[in-house]
Coordinates of C-alpha atoms in Angstrom, one line a residue:
Chain T
M3 CA 0.0 -0.2 0.1
A4 CA 2.9 2.3 0.9
A5 CA 3.9 2.1 -3.0
E6 CA 0.4 3.4 -3.9
T7 CA 0.9 6.8 -2.5
E8 CA 3.9 7.9 -4.5
T9 CA 4.0 10.6 -6.5
K10 CA 6.3 12.0 -9.2
P11 CA 7.5 15.2 -9.5
S12 CA 5.6 17.6 -12.0
D13 CA 6.9 18.4 -15.3
Q14 CA 7.9 21.9 -13.8
A15 CA 11.3 20.6 -12.7
Q16 CA 12.1 19.3 -16.1
E17 CA 11.3 22.4 -17.6
G18 CA 14.1 24.4 -16.2
A19 CA 16.2 23.1 -18.9
L20 CA 19.1 22.8 -16.8
A21 CA 21.8 20.2 -18.2
P22 CA 21.7 17.4 -15.7
G23 CA 24.0 17.8 -12.9
A24 CA 24.5 21.6 -13.7
L25 CA 23.0 22.6 -10.6
M26 CA 24.8 20.0 -8.3
F27 CA 28.0 21.0 -9.9
A28 CA 27.2 24.9 -9.4
I29 CA 26.5 24.0 -5.7
L30 CA 29.4 21.8 -5.0
G31 CA 31.9 23.1 -7.3
G32 CA 32.5 25.9 -4.9
E33 CA 33.7 26.9 -1.7
H34 CA 30.7 29.4 -0.8
P35 CA 27.9 29.0 -3.2
E36 CA 25.7 30.7 -0.9
R37 CA 27.6 33.9 -1.2
H38 CA 26.5 34.3 -4.9
G39 CA 25.4 38.0 -5.0
G40 CA 22.3 36.9 -7.0
L41 CA 20.5 34.7 -4.8
S42 CA 17.6 35.5 -2.7
V43 CA 17.7 34.4 1.2
V44 CA 16.1 31.1 0.6
G45 CA 18.3 30.5 -2.4
R46 CA 21.3 31.1 0.0
E47 CA 19.8 28.7 2.5
L48 CA 18.9 26.3 -0.2
A49 CA 22.7 26.4 -1.4
Y50 CA 24.3 26.4 1.7
T51 CA 22.0 23.3 3.3
L52 CA 22.4 21.4 0.1
H53 CA 26.5 21.8 0.2
R54 CA 26.2 20.8 4.1
A55 CA 23.9 17.8 3.6
I56 CA 25.8 16.5 0.8
D57 CA 28.9 17.1 2.8
H58 CA 27.3 15.3 5.8
L59 CA 26.4 12.2 3.4
E60 CA 29.9 11.7 1.9
R61 CA 31.3 11.7 5.4
G62 CA 29.2 8.8 6.4
A63 CA 29.5 7.2 10.0
R64 CA 32.1 9.9 10.7
A65 CA 29.7 12.7 10.5
G66 CA 27.8 11.5 13.5
Q67 CA 23.7 11.7 13.8
N68 CA 22.3 14.6 12.5
P69 CA 18.6 13.9 11.3
S70 CA 17.4 17.5 11.2
L71 CA 20.0 18.5 8.6
L72 CA 19.2 15.6 6.5
M73 CA 15.7 16.0 6.5
R74 CA 16.2 19.9 5.7
G75 CA 18.6 18.6 2.8
G76 CA 15.9 16.5 1.7
K77 CA 13.4 19.4 1.6
A78 CA 16.1 21.5 -0.1
A79 CA 16.8 19.1 -2.8
W80 CA 13.0 18.4 -3.5
L81 CA 12.3 22.2 -3.7
V82 CA 15.2 22.3 -6.5
G83 CA 14.0 19.2 -8.2
E84 CA 17.1 17.2 -7.5
V85 CA 15.3 14.1 -6.4
D86 CA 18.1 11.8 -6.3
V87 CA 20.0 13.7 -3.7
A88 CA 16.6 14.3 -1.7
G89 CA 16.1 10.4 -1.7
N90 CA 19.6 10.0 -0.2
C91 CA 18.8 12.5 2.5
Y92 CA 15.7 11.1 3.4
R93 CA 16.9 7.9 3.2
A94 CA 19.7 8.6 5.7
A95 CA 17.4 10.6 8.1
L96 CA 15.0 7.7 8.4
P97 CA 17.0 5.2 10.6
Q98 CA 18.4 8.1 12.7
F99 CA 14.9 9.4 13.6
V100 CA 13.8 6.1 14.7
E101 CA 16.9 6.1 16.8
L102 CA 15.7 9.3 18.3
A103 CA 12.4 8.0 18.8
E104 CA 13.5 4.9 20.5
G105 CA 16.2 6.9 22.5
A106 CA 15.9 10.4 23.8
G107 CA 12.3 10.5 22.3
R108 CA 11.3 8.1 25.3
N109 CA 12.5 10.4 28.2
A110 CA 11.1 13.3 26.6
G111 CA 8.0 11.9 25.4
T112 CA 8.6 13.1 21.7
S113 CA 8.9 9.6 20.3
A114 CA 5.4 9.9 18.2
D115 CA 7.3 13.1 16.5
Y116 CA 10.4 11.6 15.8
Y117 CA 8.4 8.4 14.4
R118 CA 6.2 10.9 12.3
L119 CA 9.6 12.4 10.7
A120 CA 10.7 9.0 10.3
L121 CA 7.8 7.6 8.4
A122 CA 7.8 11.1 6.5
A123 CA 11.6 10.7 5.4
G124 CA 10.8 7.2 4.5
W125 CA 7.8 8.0 2.4
M126 CA 9.9 10.6 0.6
A127 CA 12.8 8.4 -0.2
M128 CA 10.9 5.8 -1.7
T129 CA 9.0 8.6 -3.5
C130 CA 12.0 9.9 -4.9
A131 CA 13.5 6.7 -6.0
A132 CA 10.2 6.3 -7.8
A133 CA 10.4 9.8 -9.6
S134 CA 14.1 8.6 -10.6
E135 CA 12.6 5.3 -11.8
D136 CA 14.7 3.7 -9.8
E137 CA 12.7 0.4 -9.0
K138 CA 15.2 -1.4 -7.0
Q139 CA 15.8 1.4 -4.8
R140 CA 12.1 2.1 -4.6
V141 CA 11.5 -1.4 -3.4
A142 CA 14.3 -1.2 -0.9
D143 CA 13.1 2.2 0.5
N144 CA 9.5 0.3 0.5
S145 CA 10.8 -2.2 2.8
A146 CA 12.7 0.2 5.1
L147 CA 9.8 2.3 5.7
R148 CA 7.8 -1.2 6.4
G149 CA 10.5 -1.7 8.6
A150 CA 10.4 1.2 10.7
I151 CA 6.4 1.2 11.0
R152 CA 6.9 -2.5 12.2
Q153 CA 9.2 -1.1 15.0
M154 CA 7.2 1.5 15.8
Q155 CA 3.8 -0.4 16.0
S156 CA 5.6 -2.7 18.3
S157 CA 6.9 0.0 20.5
V158 CA 3.7 2.0 20.6
Q159 CA 2.1 -0.1 23.7
R160 CA 5.2 -0.1 25.7
L161 CA 5.6 3.8 25.2
Q162 CA 2.4 4.4 26.1
G163 CA 2.7 2.5 29.4
N164 CA 5.7 4.4 30.3
T165 CA 4.2 7.7 30.4
G166 CA 1.1 9.5 32.7
Q167 CA 0.5 12.0 29.9
A168 CA -2.9 11.7 28.0
L169 CA -1.3 13.8 25.1
T170 CA 1.8 11.5 24.9
R171 CA -0.4 8.3 24.6
L172 CA -2.8 10.3 22.0
A173 CA 0.3 11.2 20.0
L174 CA 1.4 7.6 20.0
D175 CA -2.3 6.6 19.1
I176 CA -1.9 8.9 16.0
A177 CA 1.8 7.7 15.0
R178 CA -0.1 4.1 14.8
V179 CA -2.9 5.7 12.6
R180 CA 0.1 7.2 10.3
G181 CA 1.9 4.1 10.2
G182 CA -1.0 1.9 9.4
W183 CA -2.1 4.3 6.8
L184 CA 1.2 4.2 5.1
S185 CA 1.5 0.5 5.2
G186 CA -2.2 -0.6 4.2
D187 CA -2.5 -2.1 7.9
M188 CA -6.0 -4.2 8.1
D189 CA -6.1 -2.8 11.7
L190 CA -6.1 0.9 10.7
P191 CA -10.0 1.3 11.5
R192 CA -9.2 -0.1 15.0
Y193 CA -6.1 2.6 15.1
F194 CA -8.6 5.3 14.1
V195 CA -11.2 4.5 17.2
Q196 CA -8.5 4.1 19.7
A197 CA -7.3 7.4 18.6
E198 CA -10.3 9.1 18.5
Q199 CA -11.8 7.6 21.5
H200 CA -8.5 9.0 23.4
A201 CA -8.9 12.3 21.9
N202 CA -12.7 12.8 23.2
A203 CA -11.3 11.6 26.8
L204 CA -8.7 14.3 26.9
D205 CA -9.7 16.9 29.7
T206 CA -10.1 20.4 29.2
H207 CA -6.5 21.4 29.5
S208 CA -5.1 18.8 27.2
K209 CA -7.7 19.3 24.7
S210 CA -6.9 22.8 24.3
A211 CA -3.3 21.9 23.4
F212 CA -4.5 19.3 20.8
V213 CA -7.4 20.9 18.9
G214 CA -6.4 22.8 16.0
G215 CA -2.8 21.3 16.5
R216 CA -0.7 19.0 13.7
D217 CA -1.9 16.0 14.9
Q218 CA -5.8 16.5 15.0
L219 CA -5.7 17.9 11.6
A220 CA -3.6 15.3 10.3
L221 CA -6.0 12.5 11.8
A222 CA -8.8 14.3 10.2
A223 CA -7.0 14.2 6.9
I224 CA -5.9 10.6 6.9
R225 CA -9.5 9.9 7.8
S226 CA -10.8 11.8 4.9
V227 CA -8.3 10.3 2.3
V228 CA -9.0 6.5 3.4
E229 CA -12.7 7.0 3.4
D230 CA -12.4 7.3 -0.3
R231 CA -14.6 10.3 -0.4
P232 CA -12.9 12.8 -2.7
E233 CA -15.0 15.5 -2.3
Q234 CA -13.9 16.0 1.1
H235 CA -10.4 15.7 0.6
G236 CA -10.0 19.1 -0.5
A237 CA -11.2 20.8 2.6
A238 CA -9.5 18.6 5.1
L239 CA -6.0 18.8 3.3
S240 CA -6.6 22.8 3.0
R241 CA -7.1 22.9 6.6
F242 CA -4.0 20.9 7.4
D243 CA -1.9 23.0 5.0
A244 CA -3.4 26.6 6.7
A245 CA -2.4 25.2 10.0
L246 CA 1.2 24.3 9.0
Q247 CA 1.6 27.7 7.4
Q248 CA 1.1 29.3 10.8
L249 CA 4.2 27.6 12.0
A250 CA 6.4 29.4 9.5
V251 CA 8.3 32.5 10.6
Q252 CA 9.2 35.6 8.2
P253 CA 11.4 35.2 6.3
P254 CA 10.8 31.8 6.0
S255 CA 13.4 28.9 5.8
V256 CA 13.3 26.0 3.8
T257 CA 11.8 24.0 6.8
D258 CA 8.7 26.4 6.4
L259 CA 8.4 25.5 2.5
V260 CA 7.4 21.5 2.3
D261 CA 6.1 19.4 4.5
E262 CA 6.2 15.9 3.8
E263 CA 3.0 14.3 5.6
L264 CA 1.1 16.7 3.4
L265 CA 2.8 16.1 0.4
A266 CA 2.3 12.1 1.2
L267 CA -1.6 13.1 1.7
Q268 CA -1.8 15.2 -1.3
A269 CA -0.4 12.3 -3.4
A270 CA -2.9 9.7 -1.7
A271 CA -5.7 12.4 -2.6
L272 CA -4.6 12.5 -6.1
K273 CA -4.5 9.1 -6.7
R274 CA -8.2 8.7 -5.6
G275 CA -9.4 11.4 -8.0
A276 CA -9.8 14.3 -5.8
K277 CA -9.4 17.6 -7.2
L278 CA -7.6 19.7 -4.7
P279 CA -7.0 23.4 -4.3
A280 CA -3.1 24.5 -4.3
L281 CA -1.4 23.4 -1.1
K282 CA 1.2 25.8 -0.4
L283 CA 3.2 23.3 1.7
A284 CA 2.9 20.5 -0.7
P285 CA 5.0 22.0 -3.6
A286 CA 6.3 19.9 -6.4
A287 CA 9.6 18.7 -7.3
G288 CA 11.7 21.7 -8.2
A289 CA 9.1 24.4 -7.4
H290 CA 11.8 26.3 -6.1
V291 CA 14.7 25.7 -8.7
S292 CA 14.4 29.5 -9.8
E293 CA 15.9 30.7 -6.6
L294 CA 19.1 28.9 -7.6
L295 CA 19.4 29.7 -11.4
P296 CA 21.5 32.5 -10.8
L297 CA 24.3 30.2 -9.8
V298 CA 24.2 28.3 -13.1
A299 CA 23.5 31.5 -15.2
Chain N
M10 CA 38.4 43.9 41.4
V11 CA 35.6 45.5 39.4
S12 CA 37.2 47.3 36.8
A13 CA 34.3 49.6 35.7
G14 CA 31.2 51.2 37.7
I15 CA 28.4 48.8 38.3
S16 CA 25.5 49.2 36.3
G17 CA 22.1 49.0 37.5
L18 CA 22.9 50.9 40.6
R19 CA 20.6 53.9 41.6
I20 CA 20.9 56.3 44.4
G21 CA 18.3 56.0 46.9
Q22 CA 17.9 52.4 46.1
T23 CA 17.3 50.3 48.9
C24 CA 19.6 47.4 49.4
E25 CA 20.4 44.6 51.8
I26 CA 23.5 44.1 53.3
T27 CA 24.8 40.8 54.7
I28 CA 27.8 40.7 57.1
E29 CA 29.4 37.5 58.1
A30 CA 32.0 37.5 60.8
A31 CA 33.0 35.0 63.6
E32 CA 31.9 37.4 66.2
G33 CA 28.3 37.6 64.8
G34 CA 26.8 39.2 61.7
G35 CA 23.5 39.6 60.1
Q36 CA 21.3 40.9 57.2
Y37 CA 20.4 44.6 57.3
K38 CA 18.2 46.8 55.4
S39 CA 20.0 49.9 53.9
R40 CA 20.2 52.3 51.0
I41 CA 22.2 53.2 48.2
E42 CA 23.8 56.9 49.0
D43 CA 26.6 57.4 46.3
V44 CA 28.1 55.3 43.7
E45 CA 31.4 56.5 42.1
G46 CA 33.2 53.7 40.0
E47 CA 34.2 50.9 42.2
S48 CA 33.5 53.1 45.4
I49 CA 29.7 52.7 46.8
K50 CA 28.5 54.7 49.9
V51 CA 25.8 52.8 51.6
A52 CA 23.6 54.1 54.5
M53 CA 25.2 52.9 58.0
P54 CA 23.1 49.6 58.8
T55 CA 21.1 49.6 62.2
H56 CA 19.6 47.0 64.6
R57 CA 17.1 47.6 67.0
G58 CA 17.8 51.4 66.3
E59 CA 21.4 51.0 67.0
L60 CA 24.3 51.7 64.5
V61 CA 25.8 48.4 63.3
V62 CA 29.5 49.4 62.3
P63 CA 31.6 46.9 60.8
A64 CA 35.4 46.9 61.0
M65 CA 37.5 48.3 58.4
G66 CA 38.5 45.7 55.4
R67 CA 35.5 43.6 56.6
V68 CA 33.9 41.9 53.5
M69 CA 30.0 42.2 53.0
Q70 CA 27.6 41.4 50.2
I71 CA 25.0 43.9 49.3
A72 CA 21.8 43.1 47.2
V73 CA 20.0 45.2 45.0
Q74 CA 17.2 44.9 42.8
G75 CA 18.3 45.7 39.2
S76 CA 16.2 47.6 36.7
G77 CA 15.5 44.4 34.8
G78 CA 13.7 42.7 37.5
G79 CA 17.0 40.6 38.5
T80 CA 19.4 40.8 41.5
I81 CA 22.7 42.5 41.6
F82 CA 25.1 40.9 43.9
I83 CA 28.1 42.7 45.0
Q84 CA 30.9 41.6 47.1
A85 CA 32.5 44.6 48.7
E86 CA 35.0 45.4 51.8
V87 CA 34.5 48.4 53.8
T88 CA 37.0 50.9 53.3
G89 CA 35.6 54.2 55.0
R90 CA 33.0 55.2 58.0
Q91 CA 31.6 58.4 58.7
S92 CA 29.0 59.4 61.1
Q93 CA 28.9 63.0 60.0
P94 CA 26.6 64.5 58.3
F95 CA 24.7 61.4 58.7
P96 CA 26.3 57.8 59.2
V97 CA 27.5 56.4 55.9
L98 CA 29.7 53.3 55.1
T99 CA 31.9 53.4 52.0
V100 CA 33.0 50.0 50.5
R101 CA 34.7 49.1 47.6
A102 CA 33.5 46.5 45.2
L103 CA 35.5 43.5 44.8
S104 CA 33.1 41.7 42.4
A105 CA 29.6 42.0 40.9
S106 CA 27.0 39.6 39.6
Q107 CA 23.4 39.4 38.4
Q108 CA 21.2 37.0 38.8
Q109 CA 18.3 37.1 36.2
A110 CA 14.5 37.3 37.5
R111 CA 12.9 34.2 35.8
S112 CA 9.1 34.7 35.0
Y113 CA 8.7 31.2 34.2
F114 CA 9.6 27.8 35.5
R115 CA 12.3 26.0 33.8
A116 CA 12.1 22.3 33.1
D117 CA 15.2 20.0 32.3
V118 CA 14.5 17.8 29.1
T119 CA 16.3 16.8 26.2
V120 CA 14.8 17.6 23.0
W121 CA 16.6 17.4 19.5
P122 CA 14.8 20.2 17.3
T123 CA 13.7 19.5 13.9
E124 CA 15.0 22.8 13.0
C125 CA 17.7 25.3 14.7
S126 CA 19.1 28.2 12.6
V127 CA 20.8 31.2 13.0
W128 CA 20.0 34.5 11.1
G129 CA 23.7 35.4 9.7
E130 CA 26.2 34.7 6.9
S131 CA 28.0 31.3 6.5
P132 CA 30.7 30.5 8.6
V133 CA 34.5 30.6 7.1
D134 CA 34.3 26.6 6.4
H135 CA 31.2 24.4 5.7
G136 CA 32.2 21.5 7.8
A137 CA 32.8 24.0 10.5
G138 CA 29.8 22.7 12.7
N139 CA 30.9 19.4 13.0
T140 CA 34.6 19.2 12.2
P141 CA 36.7 18.8 15.1
G142 CA 39.2 21.3 15.6
H143 CA 37.2 24.2 14.1
E144 CA 35.6 26.8 16.2
G145 CA 32.9 27.5 13.5
Q146 CA 33.3 31.1 13.8
P147 CA 30.9 33.2 11.4
A148 CA 32.7 34.8 8.5
H149 CA 32.0 38.2 9.7
A150 CA 33.7 37.3 12.9
A151 CA 36.9 36.2 10.9
E152 CA 36.8 39.4 8.8
G153 CA 37.3 41.7 11.6
H154 CA 33.7 42.4 13.0
A155 CA 34.2 40.3 16.1
G156 CA 32.2 41.8 18.9
Q157 CA 29.5 43.3 16.8
A158 CA 26.4 41.9 18.1
A159 CA 24.6 40.2 14.8
H160 CA 21.0 41.9 14.8
P161 CA 19.7 40.9 11.4
T162 CA 16.1 41.4 13.1
P163 CA 14.4 39.1 10.5
A164 CA 11.2 39.9 12.2
A165 CA 11.8 43.6 12.1
H166 CA 13.3 43.9 8.9
G167 CA 11.7 41.0 7.4
T168 CA 11.0 42.7 4.2
H169 CA 14.4 43.9 3.4
A170 CA 15.9 40.7 4.4
A171 CA 13.4 38.9 2.2
N172 CA 14.3 41.1 -0.8
G173 CA 18.0 40.8 0.1
A174 CA 18.1 44.8 0.1
G175 CA 20.1 44.8 2.8
S176 CA 19.7 46.7 6.3
H177 CA 23.0 48.3 7.5
D178 CA 22.5 49.5 11.1
G179 CA 25.7 49.4 12.3
H180 CA 25.1 45.9 13.8
A181 CA 23.4 44.1 11.0
V182 CA 24.5 41.0 9.0
P183 CA 24.4 42.5 5.5
A184 CA 21.1 41.3 4.1
H185 CA 23.1 40.5 0.9
H186 CA 24.3 37.4 2.8
A187 CA 21.9 36.6 5.5
F188 CA 19.8 33.8 5.6
W189 CA 18.7 31.1 8.1
R190 CA 21.9 29.0 8.4
P191 CA 21.4 25.4 9.8
V192 CA 23.1 24.7 13.2
H193 CA 23.4 21.3 14.9
A194 CA 21.9 22.0 18.4
S195 CA 20.0 20.0 21.2
L196 CA 17.4 21.7 23.6
H197 CA 18.2 20.9 27.2
D198 CA 15.8 23.1 29.0
L199 CA 12.8 25.0 28.4
S200 CA 10.3 27.5 30.0
G201 CA 7.7 29.9 28.8
G202 CA 10.3 32.5 28.0
G203 CA 13.6 30.8 26.7
A204 CA 15.4 27.7 26.3
A205 CA 19.0 26.4 26.8
L206 CA 20.6 25.1 23.9
L207 CA 23.7 23.0 23.5
V208 CA 25.1 24.3 20.4
H209 CA 28.0 22.8 17.9
E210 CA 29.2 26.1 16.9
H211 CA 29.7 29.4 18.4
L212 CA 26.5 31.4 18.5
R213 CA 27.2 35.0 19.9
E214 CA 25.1 37.1 22.2
G215 CA 22.6 39.0 20.0
D216 CA 22.2 36.4 17.1
R217 CA 18.9 35.5 16.0
V218 CA 17.7 31.8 16.5
K219 CA 14.6 30.0 14.7
L220 CA 13.8 27.3 16.5
R221 CA 11.2 24.4 15.5
F222 CA 10.8 21.4 18.0
P223 CA 8.0 19.1 19.4
L224 CA 6.7 20.0 22.7
P225 CA 7.9 17.3 25.3
H226 CA 5.0 15.0 26.1
G227 CA 2.6 15.7 23.5
G228 CA 1.1 19.1 22.3
G229 CA 2.5 18.9 19.1
E230 CA 5.4 21.0 17.2
V231 CA 6.1 24.9 17.9
T232 CA 8.2 27.2 15.6
T233 CA 9.8 30.4 17.5
T234 CA 12.5 32.9 17.2
G235 CA 14.7 34.0 19.9
E236 CA 17.8 36.0 20.5
V237 CA 20.8 34.6 22.3
R238 CA 21.2 36.2 25.8
R239 CA 24.1 33.8 26.9
S240 CA 26.8 31.8 25.1
I241 CA 29.4 29.8 27.1
S242 CA 31.9 27.6 25.8
R243 CA 31.9 24.1 27.3
G244 CA 35.1 22.7 25.4
R245 CA 34.8 19.6 23.3
D246 CA 33.0 16.2 23.5
A247 CA 34.7 13.1 23.2
Q248 CA 34.4 13.3 19.5
G249 CA 35.9 16.7 19.6
E250 CA 33.1 18.7 18.3
V251 CA 33.4 22.2 20.0
R252 CA 30.0 22.7 22.5
W253 CA 28.6 26.0 23.3
D254 CA 26.1 26.3 26.2
V255 CA 23.3 29.0 24.6
G256 CA 20.9 30.5 26.4
I257 CA 17.5 31.9 24.1
A258 CA 15.2 34.4 25.1
F259 CA 11.9 33.5 22.9
E260 CA 10.9 36.6 21.0
N261 CA 7.3 38.0 19.8
V262 CA 5.8 34.8 21.4
K263 CA 1.9 35.2 21.1
A264 CA -0.2 34.1 24.0
E265 CA -1.2 30.9 22.6
L266 CA 2.4 30.2 22.2
R267 CA 3.3 31.0 25.4
D268 CA 0.5 29.1 27.1
R269 CA 1.4 25.8 25.1
L270 CA 5.1 26.4 26.5
V271 CA 4.1 26.6 30.0
K272 CA 1.6 23.8 29.7
A273 CA 4.7 21.6 28.3
V274 CA 6.5 22.8 31.4
N275 CA 4.0 21.5 33.8
R276 CA 3.9 18.5 31.7
I277 CA 7.5 17.6 32.0
Q278 CA 7.3 18.4 35.8
A279 CA 4.2 16.1 36.5
E280 CA 6.1 13.4 34.6
D281 CA 9.1 13.8 36.4
R282 CA 7.4 13.6 39.8
R283 CA 5.3 10.3 38.4
R284 CA 8.4 8.8 37.3
Q285 CA 10.2 9.6 41.0
Q286 CA 7.0 8.2 42.7
A287 CA 7.4 5.4 40.6
G288 CA 10.8 4.5 41.9

């Protein structure tokens, strides 16, 4: 099922008329591509982030763990249409986020958040492989994503037993829904019921932290997508997109420009024939390639 | 010895003097009468109507409320005593420190932010943040601007920054170079007003930082910006990476976000108590 929600980059990236590899050559060829005078604020960040992320990937295990840089590198590469680089970044981020979820996330009650990021990275890696028409890699990424989901599903109960916080338990319920949706789990309806029961049972104090937040809107959007009512997809995804935009600061950074979960939901909705409004945080691959064109001009 | 005058002291301000002595000491209310460099004149303390006259050279502590709400602590020694026209004690400040007033409870927790960025130029070397043996100094520091506060104020000058127009206010990172630069950091304590980070490169006081991180124990993800108020080197870790203990004061925090942060701190405290009770 995971493969069913893949998306392909729009033709927008292909229309850039850039010679293959020209952009990455421009970024990696110089010491400080971000200092090019013609770049915008976002352009500088894209160039710098890509340079750093690729350097991190090349250093391998010596570089240590930095999943947030890899995720950001994946976003940057996606935004400029370098899907191979994006796939490599996301692929490397997946196990690092799983490790965070099972490590530091346990104490801080943030395991569900790190699992969300791990699944998002896994889905993006698979999508990038599909966009590159690398079937072998796509299958491997699908397998890695399913492995992470299995690990998460087996940890959720233990993690829930380890906390006294209703919001943490609910976040883990919703992580299970995310995993169930991405893997086509037969138990997904049960996961929905559990999550919604726990959401309804929240006290007023906790409810105010949950209502209108990312998890609530993601839950509604996933439910909408799996219930196969395409006419409702647009509204649910638009609400989710609007809430995510609220998190952005001015001027925005690369992290404010793309959300992998929204991309996955958009892909699933489009697959079901939904007509969607433009979702700002689900841009096509290469949507911001123009920010780096001064580098190759 | 205090090299310059102590800022934050006002004449007429009440203070508390603590005298510790083998023959007996105590805490007394007093008042700042005059300040001149390191020399401070305070009203002679009294106890039950009697003047308390410390010996010459006696070391005492003077605590004064600072203008920002914090407390200024001054270690001082008695250098003069006079009774006319009114009883005054002259002391010389030996050291001074300030303890910030905190408006919010702070909770220890380790969270890895989804994003930690600093508004500024790129460092001299790309691998600076993670490369052992490199301090990761920003380029402008290396170019002779060290000591200037990087005040790009993306919120205030967002339009300029976004347009790349540049806003040279004497302290700003040139807008044609600045961007949200990713830095490797973890968050180590959190309050409704700020956070402490362990950062793998040098951030300077005044730098603007953007953070996106999951709130502990549920509550979703938040994004906020803040200003570096404290940056102290913590040497290097086992891998040879530099570490800086960086205190951030959040900026322009809306009431809703403040409420979420405070509730997250409450949850951390509740969870810590629960774990302690569970043994």
